[in-house]
CSV table of C-alpha atoms and ligand atoms in Angstrom, one decimal:
chain,number,residue,atom,x,y,z
A,273,UNK,CA,-15.1,-9.7,-1.3
A,274,UNK,CA,-18.5,-10.3,0.0
A,275,UNK,CA,-20.4,-13.1,-1.3
A,276,UNK,CA,-23.7,-11.4,-1.5
A,277,UNK,CA,-25.7,-14.4,-3.1
A,278,UNK,CA,-25.1,-16.3,-0.1
A,279,UNK,CA,-27.1,-13.9,2.1
A,280,UNK,CA,-30.6,-14.1,3.1
A,281,UNK,CA,-32.9,-11.0,3.3
A,282,UNK,CA,-32.3,-9.9,6.8
A,283,UNK,CA,-28.6,-10.4,6.1
A,284,UNK,CA,-28.8,-8.4,2.7
A,285,UNK,CA,-30.8,-5.8,4.9
A,286,UNK,CA,-28.3,-5.5,7.8
A,287,UNK,CA,-25.2,-5.4,5.1
A,288,UNK,CA,-26.8,-2.6,3.2
A,289,UNK,CA,-27.8,-0.6,6.3
A,290,UNK,CA,-24.2,-0.7,7.2
A,291,UNK,CA,-23.4,0.9,3.9
A,292,UNK,CA,-26.0,3.7,4.7
A,293,UNK,CA,-28.6,2.1,2.4
A,294,UNK,CA,-32.4,2.0,2.6
A,295,UNK,CA,-34.4,-1.0,3.7
A,296,UNK,CA,-36.1,-1.7,0.1
A,297,UNK,CA,-32.8,-1.5,-1.8
A,298,UNK,CA,-32.3,-5.0,0.0
A,299,UNK,CA,-35.3,-6.5,-1.6
A,300,UNK,CA,-34.6,-5.0,-4.7
A,301,UNK,CA,-31.4,-6.5,-5.1
A,302,UNK,CA,-32.3,-10.0,-3.4
A,303,UNK,CA,-34.9,-9.9,-6.2
A,304,UNK,CA,-32.2,-9.2,-9.1
A,305,UNK,CA,-30.1,-12.0,-7.6
A,306,UNK,CA,-32.7,-15.0,-6.7
A,307,UNK,CA,-36.0,-14.3,-8.7
A,308,UNK,CA,-34.2,-12.8,-12.0
A,309,UNK,CA,-30.8,-14.5,-11.8
A,310,UNK,CA,-28.6,-11.5,-13.1
A,311,UNK,CA,-25.2,-12.4,-13.9
A,312,UNK,CA,-23.6,-9.1,-13.1
A,313,UNK,CA,-24.6,-5.8,-10.8
A,314,UNK,CA,-24.7,-3.4,-13.9
A,315,UNK,CA,-28.0,-5.2,-14.8
A,316,UNK,CA,-29.9,-3.9,-11.7
A,317,UNK,CA,-31.3,-1.2,-13.3
A,318,UNK,CA,-33.3,0.2,-11.0
A,319,UNK,CA,-30.2,0.9,-8.4
A,320,UNK,CA,-28.5,4.2,-8.4
A,321,UNK,CA,-25.5,4.3,-10.3
A,322,UNK,CA,-23.2,4.9,-6.9
A,323,UNK,CA,-24.8,1.7,-5.1
A,324,UNK,CA,-23.8,-0.3,-8.3
A,325,UNK,CA,-20.5,0.9,-8.0
A,326,UNK,CA,-20.1,0.4,-4.5
A,327,UNK,CA,-21.3,-3.5,-5.2
A,328,UNK,CA,-19.1,-4.1,-8.2
A,329,UNK,CA,-16.1,-2.9,-5.8
A,330,UNK,CA,-17.5,-4.9,-2.5
A,331,UNK,CA,-18.8,-7.7,-3.6
A,332,UNK,CA,-18.5,-10.8,-5.5
A,333,UNK,CA,-21.4,-11.9,-7.8
A,334,UNK,CA,-21.1,-15.8,-7.9
A,335,UNK,CA,-22.1,-16.9,-10.9
A,336,UNK,CA,-21.1,-20.4,-12.6
A,337,UNK,CA,-19.9,-20.5,-16.3
A,338,UNK,CA,-20.9,-23.5,-18.5
A,339,UNK,CA,-18.2,-25.4,-19.8
A,340,UNK,CA,-20.1,-28.3,-21.1
A,341,UNK,CA,-23.6,-29.6,-21.7
A,342,UNK,CA,-24.6,-33.1,-22.8
A,343,UNK,CA,-28.3,-34.1,-23.6
A,344,UNK,CA,-29.2,-37.7,-23.2
A,345,UNK,CA,-30.7,-39.1,-26.7
A,346,UNK,CA,-32.8,-41.3,-24.8
A,347,UNK,CA,-34.5,-39.3,-22.0
A,348,UNK,CA,-33.6,-35.9,-22.5
A,349,UNK,CA,-31.5,-35.8,-19.2
A,350,UNK,CA,-29.0,-32.8,-19.4
A,351,UNK,CA,-25.9,-33.0,-17.4
A,352,UNK,CA,-23.8,-29.8,-17.1
A,353,UNK,CA,-20.2,-29.0,-16.3
A,354,UNK,CA,-19.8,-26.0,-14.6
A,355,UNK,CA,-16.7,-23.8,-13.9
A,356,UNK,CA,-16.5,-22.0,-10.5
A,357,UNK,CA,-14.6,-19.0,-10.1
A,358,UNK,CA,-11.6,-20.7,-9.0
A,359,UNK,CA,-11.4,-23.1,-11.8
A,360,UNK,CA,-12.9,-26.0,-10.2
A,361,UNK,CA,-15.7,-27.8,-11.9
A,362,UNK,CA,-18.8,-29.4,-10.6
A,363,UNK,CA,-21.6,-31.1,-12.4
A,364,UNK,CA,-25.3,-30.9,-12.1
A,365,UNK,CA,-28.3,-32.6,-14.0
A,366,UNK,CA,-31.7,-32.0,-15.1
A,367,UNK,CA,-33.8,-34.7,-15.3
A,368,UNK,CA,-37.4,-34.1,-17.0
A,369,UNK,CA,-39.8,-36.2,-15.3
A,370,UNK,CA,-43.5,-36.5,-15.9
A,371,UNK,CA,-44.7,-34.5,-12.9
A,372,UNK,CA,-41.9,-31.6,-13.4
A,373,UNK,CA,-38.1,-30.9,-13.7
A,374,UNK,CA,-35.7,-32.2,-10.9
A,375,UNK,CA,-32.3,-30.8,-11.0
A,376,UNK,CA,-29.5,-32.7,-9.1
A,377,UNK,CA,-26.8,-30.5,-7.9
A,378,UNK,CA,-23.3,-31.2,-6.4
A,379,UNK,CA,-22.4,-29.8,-2.5
A,380,UNK,CA,-18.6,-30.1,-2.7
A,381,UNK,CA,-15.9,-30.4,-5.3
A,382,UNK,CA,-14.5,-33.7,-4.6
A,383,UNK,CA,-15.7,-35.7,-1.6
A,384,UNK,CA,-14.1,-37.3,1.0
A,385,UNK,CA,-16.5,-40.1,2.3
A,386,UNK,CA,-14.6,-43.0,0.1
A,387,UNK,CA,-17.4,-45.0,-1.0
A,388,UNK,CA,-15.9,-47.7,-3.0
A,389,UNK,CA,-18.2,-47.7,-5.9
A,390,UNK,CA,-18.4,-43.9,-6.4
A,391,UNK,CA,-16.5,-41.9,-8.9
A,392,UNK,CA,-16.9,-38.4,-7.0
A,393,UNK,CA,-14.7,-39.6,-4.5
A,394,UNK,CA,-11.5,-41.1,-6.0
A,395,UNK,CA,-9.4,-37.8,-5.6
A,396,UNK,CA,-10.8,-36.6,-2.5
A,397,UNK,CA,-12.4,-33.4,-1.3
A,398,UNK,CA,-11.1,-30.2,-3.0
A,399,UNK,CA,-13.4,-28.0,-1.0
A,400,UNK,CA,-17.0,-27.1,0.2
A,401,UNK,CA,-19.4,-25.3,-2.0
A,402,UNK,CA,-21.0,-22.0,-0.7
A,403,UNK,CA,-24.6,-21.5,-0.6
A,404,UNK,CA,-24.5,-19.0,-3.6
A,405,UNK,CA,-22.5,-21.8,-5.7
A,406,UNK,CA,-25.1,-24.6,-4.8
A,407,UNK,CA,-27.8,-21.9,-5.9
A,408,UNK,CA,-26.5,-20.8,-8.9
A,409,UNK,CA,-26.1,-24.7,-10.5
A,410,UNK,CA,-30.0,-24.4,-10.4
A,411,UNK,CA,-30.0,-21.0,-11.7
A,412,UNK,CA,-27.9,-21.4,-14.5
A,413,UNK,CA,-29.9,-24.2,-15.7
A,414,UNK,CA,-33.2,-22.5,-15.1
A,415,UNK,CA,-31.5,-19.3,-17.2
A,416,UNK,CA,-30.2,-22.1,-19.8
A,417,UNK,CA,-33.6,-24.0,-20.7
A,418,UNK,CA,-36.2,-21.3,-19.4
A,419,UNK,CA,-38.2,-24.3,-18.0
A,420,UNK,CA,-39.3,-24.1,-14.4
A,421,UNK,CA,-37.7,-26.4,-11.7
A,422,UNK,CA,-40.0,-27.9,-9.0
A,423,UNK,CA,-37.8,-30.4,-7.7
A,424,UNK,CA,-34.0,-30.5,-6.4
A,425,UNK,CA,-32.1,-33.3,-4.9
A,426,UNK,CA,-28.6,-33.1,-3.1
A,427,UNK,CA,-27.1,-36.0,-4.9
A,428,UNK,CA,-24.5,-34.9,-7.0
A,429,UNK,CA,-20.8,-34.7,-6.1
A,430,UNK,CA,-20.0,-34.4,-2.4
A,431,UNK,CA,-21.5,-35.5,1.0
A,432,UNK,CA,-23.9,-32.5,2.2
A,433,UNK,CA,-23.9,-33.1,5.9
A,434,UNK,CA,-19.9,-32.4,5.5
A,435,UNK,CA,-20.8,-28.9,4.6
A,436,UNK,CA,-23.9,-28.4,7.1
A,437,UNK,CA,-24.0,-24.8,7.7
A,438,UNK,CA,-23.9,-23.8,3.9
A,439,UNK,CA,-26.5,-26.7,3.0
A,440,UNK,CA,-28.9,-25.2,5.5
A,441,UNK,CA,-28.5,-21.6,4.4
A,442,UNK,CA,-29.0,-22.7,0.5
A,443,UNK,CA,-31.9,-24.6,1.5
A,444,UNK,CA,-33.4,-21.6,3.5
A,445,UNK,CA,-32.6,-19.6,0.2
A,446,UNK,CA,-33.9,-22.1,-2.3
A,447,UNK,CA,-37.3,-22.4,-0.3
A,448,UNK,CA,-37.7,-18.6,0.3
A,449,UNK,CA,-40.8,-17.3,-1.4
A,450,UNK,CA,-38.5,-14.2,-2.7
A,451,UNK,CA,-36.5,-16.5,-4.7
A,452,UNK,CA,-37.2,-19.9,-6.4
A,453,UNK,CA,-39.7,-20.6,-3.8
A,454,UNK,CA,-39.1,-24.3,-4.0
A,455,UNK,CA,-41.1,-26.1,-1.3
A,456,UNK,CA,-38.8,-27.7,1.3
A,457,UNK,CA,-41.1,-30.9,0.6
A,458,UNK,CA,-39.5,-31.1,-2.6
A,459,UNK,CA,-36.0,-30.8,-1.8
A,460,UNK,CA,-34.2,-33.9,-0.8
A,461,UNK,CA,-31.1,-34.2,0.6
A,462,UNK,CA,-28.9,-37.3,0.5
A,463,UNK,CA,-26.2,-38.6,3.0
A,464,UNK,CA,-23.8,-41.7,3.5
A,465,UNK,CA,-24.9,-41.3,7.2
A,466,UNK,CA,-22.8,-39.0,9.3
A,467,UNK,CA,-25.2,-39.6,12.4
A,468,UNK,CA,-24.3,-36.3,14.5
A,469,UNK,CA,-25.1,-34.4,11.5
A,470,UNK,CA,-28.3,-36.2,10.8
A,471,UNK,CA,-29.4,-35.3,14.2
A,472,UNK,CA,-28.5,-31.7,14.0
A,473,UNK,CA,-30.5,-31.7,10.7
A,474,UNK,CA,-33.5,-32.7,12.6
A,475,UNK,CA,-33.0,-30.2,15.3
A,476,UNK,CA,-33.4,-27.7,12.3
A,477,UNK,CA,-37.0,-29.1,11.7
A,478,UNK,CA,-37.1,-28.8,8.1
A,479,UNK,CA,-39.4,-30.4,5.8
A,480,UNK,CA,-37.1,-31.6,3.6
A,481,UNK,CA,-36.6,-35.3,2.5
A,482,UNK,CA,-33.7,-37.2,4.1
A,483,UNK,CA,-32.3,-39.9,1.8
A,484,UNK,CA,-29.9,-42.3,3.4
A,485,UNK,CA,-27.3,-44.1,1.6
A,486,UNK,CA,-27.6,-47.3,3.1
A,487,UNK,CA,-26.6,-50.0,0.4
A,488,UNK,CA,-26.1,-52.9,2.6
A,489,UNK,CA,-28.2,-54.6,5.9
A,490,UNK,CA,-25.3,-55.7,7.7
A,491,UNK,CA,-22.2,-53.7,9.0
A,492,UNK,CA,-20.0,-56.2,8.0
A,493,UNK,CA,-20.9,-55.6,4.2
A,494,UNK,CA,-21.5,-52.2,4.9
A,495,UNK,CA,-18.1,-51.5,5.9
A,496,UNK,CA,-16.7,-53.2,2.6
A,497,UNK,CA,-18.8,-50.6,0.7
A,498,UNK,CA,-18.4,-47.4,2.6
A,499,UNK,CA,-16.0,-46.2,4.8
A,500,UNK,CA,-18.3,-44.2,7.1
A,501,UNK,CA,-19.7,-47.6,8.3
A,502,UNK,CA,-16.8,-48.0,10.3
A,503,UNK,CA,-17.5,-44.7,12.3
A,504,UNK,CA,-21.7,-45.6,12.5
A,505,UNK,CA,-23.3,-48.8,13.0
A,506,UNK,CA,-26.3,-49.2,11.3
A,507,UNK,CA,-28.4,-49.4,14.7
A,508,UNK,CA,-26.9,-46.0,15.5
A,509,UNK,CA,-27.9,-44.6,11.8
A,510,UNK,CA,-31.7,-46.1,12.2
A,511,UNK,CA,-31.5,-44.6,15.6
A,512,UNK,CA,-30.8,-41.0,14.0
A,513,UNK,CA,-33.4,-41.9,11.4
A,514,UNK,CA,-36.2,-42.6,13.8
A,515,UNK,CA,-34.9,-39.1,15.4
A,516,UNK,CA,-35.1,-37.4,12.0
A,517,UNK,CA,-38.8,-38.7,11.7
A,518,UNK,CA,-40.0,-37.8,15.1
A,519,UNK,CA,-39.0,-34.3,14.8
A,520,UNK,CA,-40.1,-33.4,11.2
A,521,UNK,CA,-42.7,-36.0,10.6
A,522,UNK,CA,-41.0,-36.8,7.3
A,523,UNK,CA,-40.8,-40.5,5.9
A,524,UNK,CA,-37.2,-41.3,5.1
A,525,UNK,CA,-35.8,-42.8,2.0
A,526,UNK,CA,-33.3,-45.4,2.2
A,527,UNK,CA,-31.0,-45.8,-1.3
A,528,UNK,CA,-29.7,-49.2,-1.9
A,529,UNK,CA,-27.4,-49.6,-4.9
A,530,UNK,CA,-27.4,-53.1,-6.1
A,531,UNK,CA,-24.0,-54.8,-6.7
A,532,UNK,CA,-24.0,-57.7,-8.7
A,533,UNK,CA,-23.0,-60.6,-6.2
A,534,UNK,CA,-22.2,-58.4,-3.1
A,535,UNK,CA,-25.6,-57.4,-1.8
A,536,UNK,CA,-28.2,-58.4,-4.2
A,537,UNK,CA,-29.0,-61.9,-3.3
A,538,UNK,CA,-31.9,-63.4,-1.7
A,539,UNK,CA,-30.4,-63.5,1.8
A,540,UNK,CA,-29.5,-59.7,1.6
A,541,UNK,CA,-33.2,-58.8,0.6
A,542,UNK,CA,-34.3,-60.8,3.7
A,543,UNK,CA,-31.8,-58.9,6.1
A,544,UNK,CA,-32.8,-55.7,4.6
A,545,UNK,CA,-36.5,-56.5,5.5
A,546,UNK,CA,-35.8,-57.3,8.8
A,547,UNK,CA,-33.8,-53.9,9.3
A,548,UNK,CA,-36.6,-51.9,8.0
A,549,UNK,CA,-39.6,-53.5,9.0
A,550,UNK,CA,-42.1,-51.3,10.6
A,551,UNK,CA,-40.2,-48.4,9.6
A,552,UNK,CA,-41.9,-45.5,7.7
A,553,UNK,CA,-39.6,-45.2,4.7
A,554,UNK,CA,-39.4,-45.9,1.1
A,555,UNK,CA,-36.5,-47.8,-0.6
A,556,UNK,CA,-35.0,-46.8,-3.9
A,557,UNK,CA,-33.1,-49.5,-5.4
A,558,UNK,CA,-30.4,-48.3,-7.9
A,559,UNK,CA,-28.6,-51.1,-10.1
A,560,UNK,CA,-25.0,-49.8,-9.6
A,561,UNK,CA,-23.5,-47.8,-12.2
A,562,UNK,CA,-20.0,-49.5,-12.5
A,563,UNK,CA,-17.2,-47.2,-12.8
A,564,UNK,CA,-14.0,-48.3,-14.6
A,565,UNK,CA,-11.7,-47.6,-11.9
A,566,UNK,CA,-13.4,-50.4,-9.8
A,567,UNK,CA,-14.5,-53.8,-10.8
A,568,UNK,CA,-17.9,-53.9,-9.2
A,569,UNK,CA,-20.8,-55.1,-11.5
A,570,UNK,CA,-24.4,-54.4,-12.1
A,571,UNK,CA,-27.0,-56.9,-10.8
A,572,UNK,CA,-28.8,-58.8,-13.5
A,573,UNK,CA,-32.4,-57.4,-14.3
A,574,UNK,CA,-33.9,-60.7,-12.9
A,575,UNK,CA,-32.3,-60.1,-9.7
A,576,UNK,CA,-33.1,-56.5,-9.3
A,577,UNK,CA,-36.7,-57.4,-10.3
A,578,UNK,CA,-36.8,-60.5,-7.4
A,579,UNK,CA,-35.2,-58.2,-5.1
A,580,UNK,CA,-37.8,-55.4,-5.3
A,581,UNK,CA,-40.6,-58.1,-5.3
A,582,UNK,CA,-39.4,-59.6,-2.5
A,583,UNK,CA,-39.3,-56.4,-0.5
A,584,UNK,CA,-42.9,-55.5,-1.8
A,585,UNK,CA,-44.3,-58.8,-0.8
A,586,UNK,CA,-43.2,-58.2,2.7
A,587,UNK,CA,-44.7,-54.5,3.1
A,588,UNK,CA,-41.7,-52.3,2.3
A,589,UNK,CA,-42.2,-49.5,-0.2
A,590,UNK,CA,-40.0,-49.5,-3.0
A,591,UNK,CA,-39.1,-48.3,-6.2
A,592,UNK,CA,-36.4,-49.0,-9.0
A,593,UNK,CA,-34.8,-45.7,-9.5
A,594,UNK,CA,-35.1,-45.2,-13.4
A,595,UNK,CA,-31.5,-44.8,-14.8
A,596,UNK,CA,-31.5,-41.7,-16.6
A,597,UNK,CA,-28.7,-40.2,-18.5
A,598,UNK,CA,-26.4,-43.3,-18.6
A,599,UNK,CA,-25.3,-42.4,-22.1
A,600,UNK,CA,-23.9,-39.2,-20.7
A,601,UNK,CA,-21.9,-40.2,-17.6
A,602,UNK,CA,-24.9,-39.9,-15.8
A,603,UNK,CA,-23.3,-41.1,-12.4
A,604,UNK,CA,-21.8,-38.9,-9.8
A,605,UNK,CA,-18.5,-37.5,-10.5
A,606,UNK,CA,-18.2,-39.2,-14.0
A,607,UNK,CA,-18.1,-36.2,-16.4
A,608,UNK,CA,-16.0,-34.1,-14.3
A,609,UNK,CA,-13.4,-36.7,-13.9
A,610,UNK,CA,-13.5,-37.4,-17.6
A,611,UNK,CA,-13.2,-33.8,-18.3
A,612,UNK,CA,-10.3,-33.2,-16.2
A,613,UNK,CA,-8.1,-36.3,-17.5
A,614,UNK,CA,-8.8,-35.4,-21.0
A,615,UNK,CA,-7.6,-31.8,-20.0
A,616,UNK,CA,-4.4,-33.6,-18.9
A,617,UNK,CA,-3.8,-36.0,-21.6
A,618,UNK,CA,-4.0,-32.8,-23.9
A,619,UNK,CA,-7.0,-34.0,-26.3
A,620,UNK,CA,-10.7,-33.5,-25.6
A,621,UNK,CA,-13.5,-34.5,-27.6
A,622,UNK,CA,-15.9,-33.1,-24.8
B,946,SAH,N1,-22.6,-38.2,-0.6
B,946,SAH,C1,-24.1,-38.4,-0.7
B,946,SAH,C2,-24.8,-38.0,-1.8
B,946,SAH,C3,-24.2,-38.3,-3.3
B,946,SAH,S1,-24.3,-39.7,-4.0
B,946,SAH,C4,-24.6,-39.7,-0.4
B,946,SAH,O1,-23.7,-40.7,0.1
B,946,SAH,O2,-25.9,-40.4,-0.1
B,946,SAH,C5,-26.1,-39.8,-4.6
B,946,SAH,C6,-26.2,-41.6,-4.3
B,946,SAH,O3,-25.9,-42.5,-5.4
B,946,SAH,C7,-25.6,-42.4,-3.1
B,946,SAH,O4,-26.7,-43.1,-2.7
B,946,SAH,C8,-24.6,-42.9,-3.7
B,946,SAH,O5,-23.9,-43.9,-2.7
B,946,SAH,C9,-24.8,-43.4,-4.8
B,946,SAH,N2,-23.8,-43.6,-6.1
B,946,SAH,C10,-22.8,-43.1,-6.0
B,946,SAH,N3,-22.0,-43.9,-7.0
B,946,SAH,C11,-22.9,-44.6,-7.4
B,946,SAH,C12,-22.6,-45.6,-8.6
B,946,SAH,N4,-21.4,-45.7,-9.4
B,946,SAH,N5,-23.7,-46.5,-8.8
B,946,SAH,C13,-25.1,-46.3,-8.2
B,946,SAH,N6,-24.8,-45.4,-7.1
B,946,SAH,C14,-24.3,-44.7,-7.1
């Protein structure tokens, strides 16, 4: 079956011309898929019956099924658990900010990067998501809420640069004017730092924001938290960041999850300042969200504020990420994991 929703307009036009269809049909179908977000071919009411039948027989229309929605009582954040057509589950989050709605999507089912504090990676990688499966997380949320979505962050489960081609196609479809038309400047991709893929991404010259999960200022500390640090040093990582900036003109974001007693001391702040001094960047501090499988603890509030102040005093742009949806398993991979475990143990209160 052809995954028609992963095609851009050119590919769709080419595909339909092989079936003897005119060019304008591609545009009509593209609109049904990416602007009206229909869930089956029968709804494409301006297509002739024989074309609809052809599509039903030849194509798959990827559309996720909502398994569970949880809404935070404190900040309106909505967390979705979706089922893919093969039964795999992915999670996505809608965050409502003053500046607009932001959706956080998953790029893979599971993850093989092995970061120590992250729940998404505990069972390894199942498979990568197709462009259509990434897109439909956003479409499903738009359908569900009827609200406009202005920002997308690829910060859910998975390592986006471990799914490179599909990620690029997804970004192109998402920012296309005949689809949701989300500006690339409002799309952020977060990576644990796969250096060669960062360089490849820079060469694509997209206008997206690249966020790097740094989490430590020395190789030794980073290796203890993130296996990827055994493959690339921080210096190699920063070199790739500078290349990304040179190619795109986009300021980088560094994510730094503060883990109590591990990377949140005054010395850690000093080392981080030393590392980032003079770089055009922004630091996002995230108090670690403890997962029960590991014994990492959150930094105390005073520690977080002291860390932030020290960076700020030294001229580094820094924000503390507002923790949204903590009451609803907001951290990567937690909802999917809990759901699967409850299914296995027979009872589910979800
Ligand atoms: N694989 C990508 C994107 C997914 S994770 C990456 O590594 O960047 C999005 C961010 O949340 C990353 O910075 C990740 O390190 C961080 N993260 C994962 N689990 C966390 C937890 N339990 N507490 C705090 N941050 C976490």
